[in-house]
Amino acid sequence: MQTYRVGIIGLGRMGSTIDDEGHSPLPYSVASAARASDRLELVAGCDLNADRREAFGQRWGVDRLFEDFRQMVEAEKPDIVAICTTATGLPKPGNEAPDTDFRGDSHADLAVACSDLGVPMLYVEKAIACSMRRADEVRDTVQRNGTLFNSGVLRRFDNRYDIVRDAVLNGEIGEPRAVVHYAASSLMHGHIHSIDTLSWLLGDPTITHVRGELDPRDYTIENSFIPYDPRATYQLRFEGGVEAWSVPAAGWEFEVIGSQGTVRSLNNGAGACLRKATTSEGRRPGWRDTALPEIKPKSTVVSCLEDLIEARETGRETRGHVAVTHDITEACLAVAVSHRQGGSWVELPIEDRDLYVFHV
């Protein structure tokens, strides 16, 4: 069985240490996921911070450590490069842009460069870009070079959500009519997850229109620049007529409502509930709970990285291929466009490709 070489750019939380924070299911960092998979070999790490490089090397027993990612790619020839820096390249906490001229976009910079260097497979932390101008560049470069691509929207790779998606796509709830995400969240760090998951559960139909607002509602976007990652709510329209809403309450749950039932992912994926419509003569329609199988959770990061390998070996698309990732990014940024227009519906693609939202 062939194994594939992994190099990591950005040796902080997602690259190395996030397992220490209690996330589940483990392994969760890219380094620990690579070590857990018999298809992957962790060979190198890269970071601008010397102390972080040293800590990574000691933790994982890796001695091929680099300050320059180009040197890592050229020297080690990794099959997969995982880009785990902050979105802007600024160190955490870095929750706000340093000035109004700042347009740092580390994920986009590194994705484009690594694809052009010939890296066959890329894992890129979310969001893949801070503006659609750069997201366009990522998509076009990856497609031109034939680079296989997944990003860190990990519910797409969580087997606990597969049973919800299967219920929708197999017709268990009839025709999907609406889908809801429950939780308050920021736009680019959080709702990139929620919109991606809503799309995945429906089978990734095209998002045609978006409307939404930022918190606070009276926030004014100046010069197509938002210097921090704002809280947001949204409504989406998908091709085929399904609409989606975000409800800024409860705790990361997703519900798909159909003509004959509803299926809901509970408690951030920990469980799921399927309810089917029932009718009795002379009585109002009701709901009947239907058991869903219990799912033993698997590491989402292992699944994401191994999905790249399976796509390479079979010729199929990855679950999070660059075209769908690009479109989900556009839906997120369209929320800000809608806010600027008073919450009106915005048809995709958006015109302002330079609207920039700073996020970690």
mmCIF file of C-alpha atoms in Angstrom:
data_model
loop_
_atom_site.group_PDB
_atom_site.id
_atom_site.type_symbol
_atom_site.label_atom_id
_atom_site.label_comp_id
_atom_site.label_asym_id
_atom_site.label_seq_id
_atom_site.Cartn_x
_atom_site.Cartn_y
_atom_site.Cartn_z
ATOM 1 C CA MET A 1 0.000 0.000 0.000
ATOM 2 C CA GLN A 2 1.418 3.355 -1.055
ATOM 3 C CA THR A 3 2.042 6.008 1.554
ATOM 4 C CA TYR A 4 2.083 9.759 0.949
ATOM 5 C CA ARG A 5 4.449 12.368 2.357
ATOM 6 C CA VAL A 6 2.988 15.266 4.360
ATOM 7 C CA GLY A 7 4.541 18.666 5.013
ATOM 8 C CA ILE A 8 2.868 21.276 7.225
ATOM 9 C CA ILE A 9 3.088 25.060 6.918
ATOM 10 C CA GLY A 10 2.126 26.722 10.190
ATOM 11 C CA LEU A 11 3.092 24.691 13.256
ATOM 12 C CA GLY A 12 0.660 26.139 15.786
ATOM 13 C CA ARG A 13 -2.795 24.908 16.803
ATOM 14 C CA MET A 14 -4.168 23.118 13.754
ATOM 15 C CA GLY A 15 -0.779 22.073 12.545
ATOM 16 C CA SER A 16 0.387 20.590 15.841
ATOM 17 C CA THR A 17 -1.145 21.338 19.239
ATOM 18 C CA ILE A 18 -4.956 21.548 19.034
ATOM 19 C CA ASP A 19 -5.381 18.011 20.404
ATOM 20 C CA ASP A 20 -4.365 19.408 23.808
ATOM 21 C CA GLU A 21 -7.539 21.536 23.926
ATOM 22 C CA GLY A 22 -10.077 18.747 24.280
ATOM 23 C CA HIS A 23 -11.403 18.644 20.723
ATOM 24 C CA SER A 24 -12.943 15.420 19.505
ATOM 25 C CA PRO A 25 -12.890 13.047 17.835
ATOM 26 C CA LEU A 26 -9.120 12.745 18.025
ATOM 27 C CA PRO A 27 -6.711 12.944 16.334
ATOM 28 C CA TYR A 28 -7.466 16.543 15.372
ATOM 29 C CA SER A 29 -4.249 18.316 14.425
ATOM 30 C CA VAL A 30 -2.809 17.627 10.999
ATOM 31 C CA ALA A 31 0.383 16.246 12.550
ATOM 32 C CA SER A 32 -1.454 13.799 14.806
ATOM 33 C CA ALA A 33 -3.811 12.807 11.986
ATOM 34 C CA ALA A 34 -0.871 12.096 9.694
ATOM 35 C CA ARG A 35 0.711 9.944 12.387
ATOM 36 C CA ALA A 36 -2.560 8.057 12.940
ATOM 37 C CA SER A 37 -3.071 7.132 9.292
ATOM 38 C CA ASP A 38 -1.196 4.252 7.714
ATOM 39 C CA ARG A 39 -1.519 6.068 4.374
ATOM 40 C CA LEU A 40 0.426 9.141 5.513
ATOM 41 C CA GLU A 41 4.006 9.919 6.533
ATOM 42 C CA LEU A 42 4.755 13.170 8.379
ATOM 43 C CA VAL A 43 8.079 14.320 6.939
ATOM 44 C CA ALA A 44 8.510 18.091 7.412
ATOM 45 C CA GLY A 45 7.281 21.263 9.019
ATOM 46 C CA CYS A 46 7.617 24.959 8.243
ATOM 47 C CA ASP A 47 7.049 28.049 10.370
ATOM 48 C CA LEU A 48 8.487 31.549 10.547
ATOM 49 C CA ASN A 49 8.783 31.203 14.332
ATOM 50 C CA ALA A 50 11.969 29.358 15.384
ATOM 51 C CA ASP A 51 10.605 28.371 18.809
ATOM 52 C CA ARG A 52 7.547 26.851 17.209
ATOM 53 C CA ARG A 53 9.699 24.894 14.768
ATOM 54 C CA GLU A 54 11.763 23.517 17.625
ATOM 55 C CA ALA A 55 8.688 22.560 19.664
ATOM 56 C CA PHE A 56 7.150 20.841 16.651
ATOM 57 C CA GLY A 57 10.313 18.883 15.966
ATOM 58 C CA GLN A 58 10.542 17.677 19.550
ATOM 59 C CA ARG A 59 6.856 16.784 19.779
ATOM 60 C CA TRP A 60 6.668 14.812 16.562
ATOM 61 C CA GLY A 61 10.241 13.639 16.098
ATOM 62 C CA VAL A 62 10.564 15.516 12.817
ATOM 63 C CA ASP A 63 14.000 16.920 11.982
ATOM 64 C CA ARG A 64 13.238 18.402 8.557
ATOM 65 C CA LEU A 65 12.213 21.879 9.703
ATOM 66 C CA PHE A 66 12.120 24.984 7.538
ATOM 67 C CA GLU A 67 11.562 28.731 7.785
ATOM 68 C CA ASP A 68 10.882 29.047 4.043
ATOM 69 C CA PHE A 69 8.009 26.944 2.683
ATOM 70 C CA ARG A 70 9.484 26.958 -0.815
ATOM 71 C CA GLN A 71 12.627 25.303 0.504
ATOM 72 C CA MET A 72 10.495 22.676 2.241
ATOM 73 C CA VAL A 73 8.552 21.880 -0.920
ATOM 74 C CA GLU A 74 11.646 21.782 -3.119
ATOM 75 C CA ALA A 75 13.745 19.727 -0.683
ATOM 76 C CA GLU A 76 11.127 17.268 0.622
ATOM 77 C CA LYS A 77 8.764 16.917 -2.352
ATOM 78 C CA PRO A 78 5.691 16.381 -0.146
ATOM 79 C CA ASP A 79 2.647 14.758 -1.742
ATOM 80 C CA ILE A 80 0.369 16.738 0.571
ATOM 81 C CA VAL A 81 1.009 20.188 1.979
ATOM 82 C CA ALA A 82 -1.257 21.298 4.822
ATOM 83 C CA ILE A 83 -1.545 25.084 5.099
ATOM 84 C CA CYS A 84 -2.305 25.762 8.766
ATOM 85 C CA THR A 85 -1.272 29.383 9.213
ATOM 86 C CA THR A 86 -3.672 32.105 10.299
ATOM 87 C CA ALA A 87 -5.805 33.438 7.452
ATOM 88 C CA THR A 88 -3.906 36.725 7.300
ATOM 89 C CA GLY A 89 -0.450 35.579 8.315
ATOM 90 C CA LEU A 90 -0.517 37.661 11.501
ATOM 91 C CA PRO A 91 0.161 35.851 14.788
ATOM 92 C CA LYS A 92 -2.721 35.204 17.146
ATOM 93 C CA PRO A 93 -4.571 36.712 18.850
ATOM 94 C CA GLY A 94 -4.468 39.204 15.947
ATOM 95 C CA ASN A 95 -8.224 39.745 15.989
ATOM 96 C CA GLU A 96 -8.191 43.029 14.101
ATOM 97 C CA ALA A 97 -6.346 44.448 11.130
ATOM 98 C CA PRO A 98 -3.441 46.718 12.117
ATOM 99 C CA ASP A 99 -4.533 49.501 9.752
ATOM 100 C CA THR A 100 -6.973 50.266 6.941
ATOM 101 C CA ASP A 101 -4.428 49.445 4.245
ATOM 102 C CA PHE A 102 -3.841 45.880 5.474
ATOM 103 C CA ARG A 103 -4.794 43.150 3.007
ATOM 104 C CA GLY A 104 -2.850 40.123 4.259
ATOM 105 C CA ASP A 105 -4.144 36.818 2.861
ATOM 106 C CA SER A 106 -1.824 34.006 3.884
ATOM 107 C CA HIS A 107 -4.082 31.064 3.008
ATOM 108 C CA ALA A 108 -4.557 32.345 -0.525
ATOM 109 C CA ASP A 109 -0.881 33.278 -0.944
ATOM 110 C CA LEU A 110 0.327 29.850 0.152
ATOM 111 C CA ALA A 111 -2.312 27.858 -1.732
ATOM 112 C CA VAL A 112 -1.459 29.593 -5.003
ATOM 113 C CA ALA A 113 2.294 29.269 -4.459
ATOM 114 C CA CYS A 114 2.197 25.588 -3.459
ATOM 115 C CA SER A 115 -0.046 24.699 -6.374
ATOM 116 C CA ASP A 116 2.320 26.494 -8.762
ATOM 117 C CA LEU A 117 5.252 24.640 -7.169
ATOM 118 C CA GLY A 118 3.616 21.387 -8.242
ATOM 119 C CA VAL A 119 2.347 20.072 -4.891
ATOM 120 C CA PRO A 120 -0.161 17.364 -5.901
ATOM 121 C CA MET A 121 -2.547 17.689 -2.940
ATOM 122 C CA LEU A 122 -3.429 20.612 -0.674
ATOM 123 C CA TYR A 123 -5.217 20.933 2.648
ATOM 124 C CA VAL A 124 -5.944 24.631 3.265
ATOM 125 C CA GLU A 125 -7.342 25.958 6.521
ATOM 126 C CA LYS A 126 -10.529 27.997 6.287
ATOM 127 C CA ALA A 127 -11.421 30.414 5.011
ATOM 128 C CA ILE A 128 -9.301 29.986 1.902
ATOM 129 C CA ALA A 129 -9.254 33.737 1.192
ATOM 130 C CA CYS A 130 -10.272 37.090 2.656
ATOM 131 C CA SER A 131 -11.706 38.421 -0.624
ATOM 132 C CA MET A 132 -13.215 36.961 -3.762
ATOM 133 C CA ARG A 133 -10.375 38.406 -5.827
ATOM 134 C CA ARG A 134 -8.013 36.049 -4.020
ATOM 135 C CA ALA A 135 -10.507 33.167 -3.880
ATOM 136 C CA ASP A 136 -10.807 33.434 -7.663
ATOM 137 C CA GLU A 137 -7.024 33.194 -7.906
ATOM 138 C CA VAL A 138 -6.934 30.112 -5.674
ATOM 139 C CA ARG A 139 -9.637 28.377 -7.707
ATOM 140 C CA ASP A 140 -8.110 29.239 -11.075
ATOM 141 C CA THR A 141 -4.600 28.215 -10.046
ATOM 142 C CA VAL A 142 -5.657 24.921 -8.472
ATOM 143 C CA GLN A 143 -7.819 23.998 -11.462
ATOM 144 C CA ARG A 144 -5.132 24.976 -13.967
ATOM 145 C CA ASN A 145 -2.526 22.824 -12.212
ATOM 146 C CA GLY A 146 -4.833 19.896 -11.443
ATOM 147 C CA THR A 147 -4.096 20.180 -7.716
ATOM 148 C CA LEU A 148 -6.362 18.090 -5.492
ATOM 149 C CA PHE A 149 -7.876 20.284 -2.808
ATOM 150 C CA ASN A 150 -9.712 20.121 0.509
ATOM 151 C CA SER A 151 -10.174 22.813 3.144
ATOM 152 C CA GLY A 152 -10.680 22.749 6.892
ATOM 153 C CA VAL A 153 -14.498 22.796 6.920
ATOM 154 C CA LEU A 154 -14.453 19.548 8.807
ATOM 155 C CA ARG A 155 -18.146 18.740 9.265
ATOM 156 C CA ARG A 156 -18.056 17.846 5.573
ATOM 157 C CA PHE A 157 -15.715 15.017 6.575
ATOM 158 C CA ASP A 158 -17.525 14.000 9.780
ATOM 159 C CA ASN A 159 -19.215 10.598 9.499
ATOM 160 C CA ARG A 160 -21.819 11.679 12.062
ATOM 161 C CA TYR A 161 -23.213 14.124 9.494
ATOM 162 C CA ASP A 162 -23.226 11.499 6.741
ATOM 163 C CA ILE A 163 -26.330 9.812 8.178
ATOM 164 C CA VAL A 164 -28.166 13.156 8.099
ATOM 165 C CA ARG A 165 -27.088 13.766 4.507
ATOM 166 C CA ASP A 166 -28.043 10.228 3.515
ATOM 167 C CA ALA A 167 -31.528 10.719 4.986
ATOM 168 C CA VAL A 168 -31.943 13.847 2.867
ATOM 169 C CA LEU A 169 -30.510 12.501 -0.383
ATOM 170 C CA ASN A 170 -32.240 9.095 -0.064
ATOM 171 C CA GLY A 171 -35.661 10.737 0.204
ATOM 172 C CA GLU A 172 -36.346 9.880 3.847
ATOM 173 C CA ILE A 173 -37.894 13.333 4.412
ATOM 174 C CA GLY A 174 -39.404 13.781 0.951
ATOM 175 C CA GLU A 175 -38.444 16.847 -1.041
ATOM 176 C CA PRO A 176 -36.195 19.225 0.956
ATOM 177 C CA ARG A 177 -37.932 22.544 1.504
ATOM 178 C CA ALA A 178 -35.826 24.410 4.054
ATOM 179 C CA VAL A 179 -32.640 24.029 6.071
ATOM 180 C CA VAL A 180 -31.622 25.784 9.279
ATOM 181 C CA HIS A 181 -28.383 26.334 11.150
ATOM 182 C CA TYR A 182 -28.683 27.054 14.877
ATOM 183 C CA ALA A 183 -25.877 29.012 16.600
ATOM 184 C CA ALA A 184 -24.514 32.510 16.826
ATOM 185 C CA SER A 185 -21.264 32.796 14.915
ATOM 186 C CA SER A 186 -18.784 35.089 13.209
ATOM 187 C CA LEU A 187 -18.876 35.407 9.448
ATOM 188 C CA MET A 188 -15.599 34.036 8.085
ATOM 189 C CA HIS A 189 -14.319 31.878 10.931
ATOM 190 C CA GLY A 190 -17.694 30.379 11.850
ATOM 191 C CA HIS A 191 -20.267 30.678 9.094
ATOM 192 C CA ILE A 192 -17.828 29.312 6.541
ATOM 193 C CA HIS A 193 -18.515 26.085 8.489
ATOM 194 C CA SER A 194 -22.271 26.528 8.760
ATOM 195 C CA ILE A 195 -22.885 27.415 5.109
ATOM 196 C CA ASP A 196 -20.595 24.628 3.959
ATOM 197 C CA THR A 197 -22.415 22.097 6.136
ATOM 198 C CA LEU A 198 -25.860 23.229 4.939
ATOM 199 C CA SER A 199 -24.654 22.867 1.367
ATOM 200 C CA TRP A 200 -23.132 19.435 2.024
ATOM 201 C CA LEU A 201 -26.301 18.099 3.666
ATOM 202 C CA LEU A 202 -28.313 19.096 0.581
ATOM 203 C CA GLY A 203 -25.837 17.570 -1.881
ATOM 204 C CA ASP A 204 -24.116 20.862 -2.779
ATOM 205 C CA PRO A 205 -26.731 22.533 -4.985
ATOM 206 C CA THR A 206 -25.677 25.910 -6.350
ATOM 207 C CA ILE A 207 -26.297 28.874 -4.032
ATOM 208 C CA THR A 208 -27.976 31.510 -6.197
ATOM 209 C CA HIS A 209 -28.909 34.330 -3.788
ATOM 210 C CA VAL A 210 -27.827 35.526 -0.344
ATOM 211 C CA ARG A 211 -29.040 38.118 2.089
ATOM 212 C CA GLY A 212 -27.962 38.894 5.623
ATOM 213 C CA GLU A 213 -26.714 41.356 8.141
ATOM 214 C CA LEU A 214 -23.759 41.948 10.402
ATOM 215 C CA ASP A 215 -23.792 42.661 14.111
ATOM 216 C CA PRO A 216 -24.142 45.497 14.973
ATOM 217 C CA ARG A 217 -26.835 46.168 12.398
ATOM 218 C CA ASP A 218 -25.778 49.791 11.981
ATOM 219 C CA TYR A 219 -22.157 48.876 11.169
ATOM 220 C CA THR A 220 -20.949 50.757 8.084
ATOM 221 C CA ILE A 221 -18.538 49.041 5.685
ATOM 222 C CA GLU A 222 -16.066 51.589 4.384
ATOM 223 C CA ASN A 223 -13.802 51.162 1.343
ATOM 224 C CA SER A 224 -14.807 47.492 0.904
ATOM 225 C CA PHE A 225 -12.877 46.686 4.084
ATOM 226 C CA ILE A 226 -13.973 45.061 7.351
ATOM 227 C CA PRO A 227 -11.061 45.073 9.844
ATOM 228 C CA TYR A 228 -12.392 42.263 12.050
ATOM 229 C CA ASP A 229 -14.555 39.138 11.731
ATOM 230 C CA PRO A 230 -18.109 40.272 12.582
ATOM 231 C CA ARG A 231 -21.019 38.254 13.938
ATOM 232 C CA ALA A 232 -23.580 37.672 11.200
ATOM 233 C CA THR A 233 -26.884 36.070 10.269
ATOM 234 C CA TYR A 234 -28.004 35.081 6.779
ATOM 235 C CA GLN A 235 -30.595 33.595 4.458
ATOM 236 C CA LEU A 236 -29.681 31.587 1.362
ATOM 237 C CA ARG A 237 -31.484 30.433 -1.751
ATOM 238 C CA PHE A 238 -30.299 27.273 -3.448
ATOM 239 C CA GLU A 239 -30.918 26.207 -7.024
ATOM 240 C CA GLY A 240 -34.061 24.125 -6.975
ATOM 241 C CA GLY A 241 -35.872 26.326 -4.491
ATOM 242 C CA VAL A 242 -34.590 25.239 -1.079
ATOM 243 C CA GLU A 243 -33.988 28.147 1.313
ATOM 244 C CA ALA A 244 -31.707 28.246 4.349
ATOM 245 C CA TRP A 245 -31.602 30.375 7.479
ATOM 246 C CA SER A 246 -29.161 30.918 10.302
ATOM 247 C CA VAL A 247 -30.699 31.303 13.757
ATOM 248 C CA PRO A 248 -28.275 32.932 16.229
ATOM 249 C CA ALA A 249 -29.225 30.704 19.165
ATOM 250 C CA ALA A 250 -28.690 27.120 20.400
ATOM 251 C CA GLY A 251 -25.506 25.182 19.870
ATOM 252 C CA TRP A 252 -24.343 24.175 16.395
ATOM 253 C CA GLU A 253 -27.239 22.113 15.168
ATOM 254 C CA PHE A 254 -28.528 21.677 11.608
ATOM 255 C CA GLU A 255 -32.032 20.761 10.499
ATOM 256 C CA VAL A 256 -33.323 19.870 7.037
ATOM 257 C CA ILE A 257 -37.099 20.094 6.677
ATOM 258 C CA GLY A 258 -38.778 18.223 3.859
ATOM 259 C CA SER A 259 -42.237 17.553 2.488
ATOM 260 C CA GLN A 260 -42.513 14.289 4.428
ATOM 261 C CA GLY A 261 -40.310 14.767 7.464
ATOM 262 C CA THR A 262 -37.360 16.435 9.085
ATOM 263 C CA VAL A 263 -33.858 15.351 10.090
ATOM 264 C CA ARG A 264 -31.707 17.207 12.578
ATOM 265 C CA SER A 265 -28.096 16.933 13.646
ATOM 266 C CA LEU A 266 -27.990 17.435 17.413
ATOM 267 C CA ASN A 267 -25.450 18.881 19.827
ATOM 268 C CA ASN A 268 -22.653 19.659 17.378
ATOM 269 C CA GLY A 269 -22.911 16.283 15.681
ATOM 270 C CA ALA A 270 -23.190 14.134 18.803
ATOM 271 C CA GLY A 271 -26.565 12.731 17.735
ATOM 272 C CA ALA A 272 -29.268 12.911 15.088
ATOM 273 C CA CYS A 273 -33.062 12.785 15.014
ATOM 274 C CA LEU A 274 -35.281 11.730 12.091
ATOM 275 C CA ARG A 275 -39.010 12.498 12.227
ATOM 276 C CA LYS A 276 -41.456 11.465 9.531
ATOM 277 C CA ALA A 277 -44.858 12.920 8.842
ATOM 278 C CA THR A 278 -47.922 10.844 9.779
ATOM 279 C CA THR A 279 -51.551 11.362 8.861
ATOM 280 C CA SER A 280 -54.711 9.945 10.388
ATOM 281 C CA GLU A 281 -58.243 10.516 9.151
ATOM 282 C CA GLY A 282 -59.841 13.399 10.956
ATOM 283 C CA ARG A 283 -56.668 14.416 12.745
ATOM 284 C CA ARG A 284 -53.985 16.988 12.101
ATOM 285 C CA PRO A 285 -50.714 15.731 10.577
ATOM 286 C CA GLY A 286 -48.200 14.651 13.167
ATOM 287 C CA TRP A 287 -44.648 13.398 13.442
ATOM 288 C CA ARG A 288 -43.261 9.951 14.139
ATOM 289 C CA ASP A 289 -39.719 9.562 15.437
ATOM 290 C CA THR A 290 -37.617 7.075 13.498
ATOM 291 C CA ALA A 291 -34.426 5.680 14.953
ATOM 292 C CA LEU A 292 -31.139 6.462 13.244
ATOM 293 C CA PRO A 293 -28.124 4.225 13.788
ATOM 294 C CA GLU A 294 -25.557 5.248 16.361
ATOM 295 C CA ILE A 295 -22.344 6.283 14.671
ATOM 296 C CA LYS A 296 -18.894 5.752 16.112
ATOM 297 C CA PRO A 297 -17.126 9.027 15.310
ATOM 298 C CA LYS A 298 -13.971 9.016 13.220
ATOM 299 C CA SER A 299 -11.272 11.659 13.051
ATOM 300 C CA THR A 300 -12.467 14.315 10.627
ATOM 301 C CA VAL A 301 -8.912 15.367 9.826
ATOM 302 C CA VAL A 302 -7.812 11.829 9.000
ATOM 303 C CA SER A 303 -10.914 11.506 6.814
ATOM 304 C CA CYS A 304 -10.152 14.814 5.084
ATOM 305 C CA LEU A 305 -6.532 13.914 4.330
ATOM 306 C CA GLU A 306 -7.381 10.374 3.238
ATOM 307 C CA ASP A 307 -10.112 11.775 0.983
ATOM 308 C CA LEU A 308 -7.346 13.554 -0.946
ATOM 309 C CA ILE A 309 -5.543 10.249 -1.361
ATOM 310 C CA GLU A 310 -8.656 8.373 -2.472
ATOM 311 C CA ALA A 311 -9.413 11.075 -5.020
ATOM 312 C CA ARG A 312 -5.862 10.846 -6.355
ATOM 313 C CA GLU A 313 -6.019 7.067 -6.639
ATOM 314 C CA THR A 314 -9.510 6.841 -8.158
ATOM 315 C CA GLY A 315 -9.727 10.004 -10.241
ATOM 316 C CA ARG A 316 -12.874 11.271 -8.494
ATOM 317 C CA GLU A 317 -13.378 14.758 -7.055
ATOM 318 C CA THR A 318 -12.527 15.425 -3.438
ATOM 319 C CA ARG A 319 -15.397 16.098 -1.043
ATOM 320 C CA GLY A 320 -14.264 19.691 -0.599
ATOM 321 C CA HIS A 321 -12.996 20.378 -4.116
ATOM 322 C CA VAL A 322 -11.906 23.888 -4.918
ATOM 323 C CA ALA A 323 -14.982 24.848 -6.948
ATOM 324 C CA VAL A 324 -17.437 24.175 -4.122
ATOM 325 C CA THR A 325 -15.068 25.734 -1.566
ATOM 326 C CA HIS A 326 -14.814 28.841 -3.748
ATOM 327 C CA ASP A 327 -18.604 29.122 -3.980
ATOM 328 C CA ILE A 328 -19.119 28.694 -0.222
ATOM 329 C CA THR A 329 -16.549 31.451 0.362
ATOM 330 C CA GLU A 330 -18.501 33.677 -2.015
ATOM 331 C CA ALA A 331 -21.749 33.040 -0.131
ATOM 332 C CA CYS A 332 -20.040 34.142 3.111
ATOM 333 C CA LEU A 333 -18.740 37.355 1.612
ATOM 334 C CA ALA A 334 -22.129 38.002 -0.001
ATOM 335 C CA VAL A 335 -23.597 38.314 3.505
ATOM 336 C CA ALA A 336 -21.428 41.398 3.985
ATOM 337 C CA VAL A 337 -22.438 42.719 0.556
ATOM 338 C CA SER A 338 -26.104 42.305 1.511
ATOM 339 C CA HIS A 339 -25.520 44.083 4.831
ATOM 340 C CA ARG A 340 -24.014 47.015 2.938
ATOM 341 C CA GLN A 341 -27.176 47.118 0.780
ATOM 342 C CA GLY A 342 -29.543 47.172 3.742
ATOM 343 C CA GLY A 343 -30.135 43.432 3.882
ATOM 344 C CA SER A 344 -31.433 43.046 0.328
ATOM 345 C CA TRP A 345 -31.050 39.877 -1.712
ATOM 346 C CA VAL A 346 -27.717 39.612 -3.542
ATOM 347 C CA GLU A 347 -27.443 37.455 -6.633
ATOM 348 C CA LEU A 348 -24.245 35.445 -6.991
ATOM 349 C CA PRO A 349 -21.617 35.994 -8.215
ATOM 350 C CA ILE A 350 -21.033 39.241 -6.344
ATOM 351 C CA GLU A 351 -19.674 42.225 -8.236
ATOM 352 C CA ASP A 352 -17.276 43.521 -5.574
ATOM 353 C CA ARG A 353 -14.415 41.027 -5.826
ATOM 354 C CA ASP A 354 -12.218 43.225 -3.602
ATOM 355 C CA LEU A 355 -14.413 43.299 -0.484
ATOM 356 C CA TYR A 356 -11.989 42.176 2.240
ATOM 357 C CA VAL A 357 -12.949 40.695 5.610
ATOM 358 C CA PHE A 358 -10.135 40.278 8.135
ATOM 359 C CA HIS A 359 -10.322 37.014 10.080
ATOM 360 C CA VAL A 360 -8.018 34.641 11.923
#
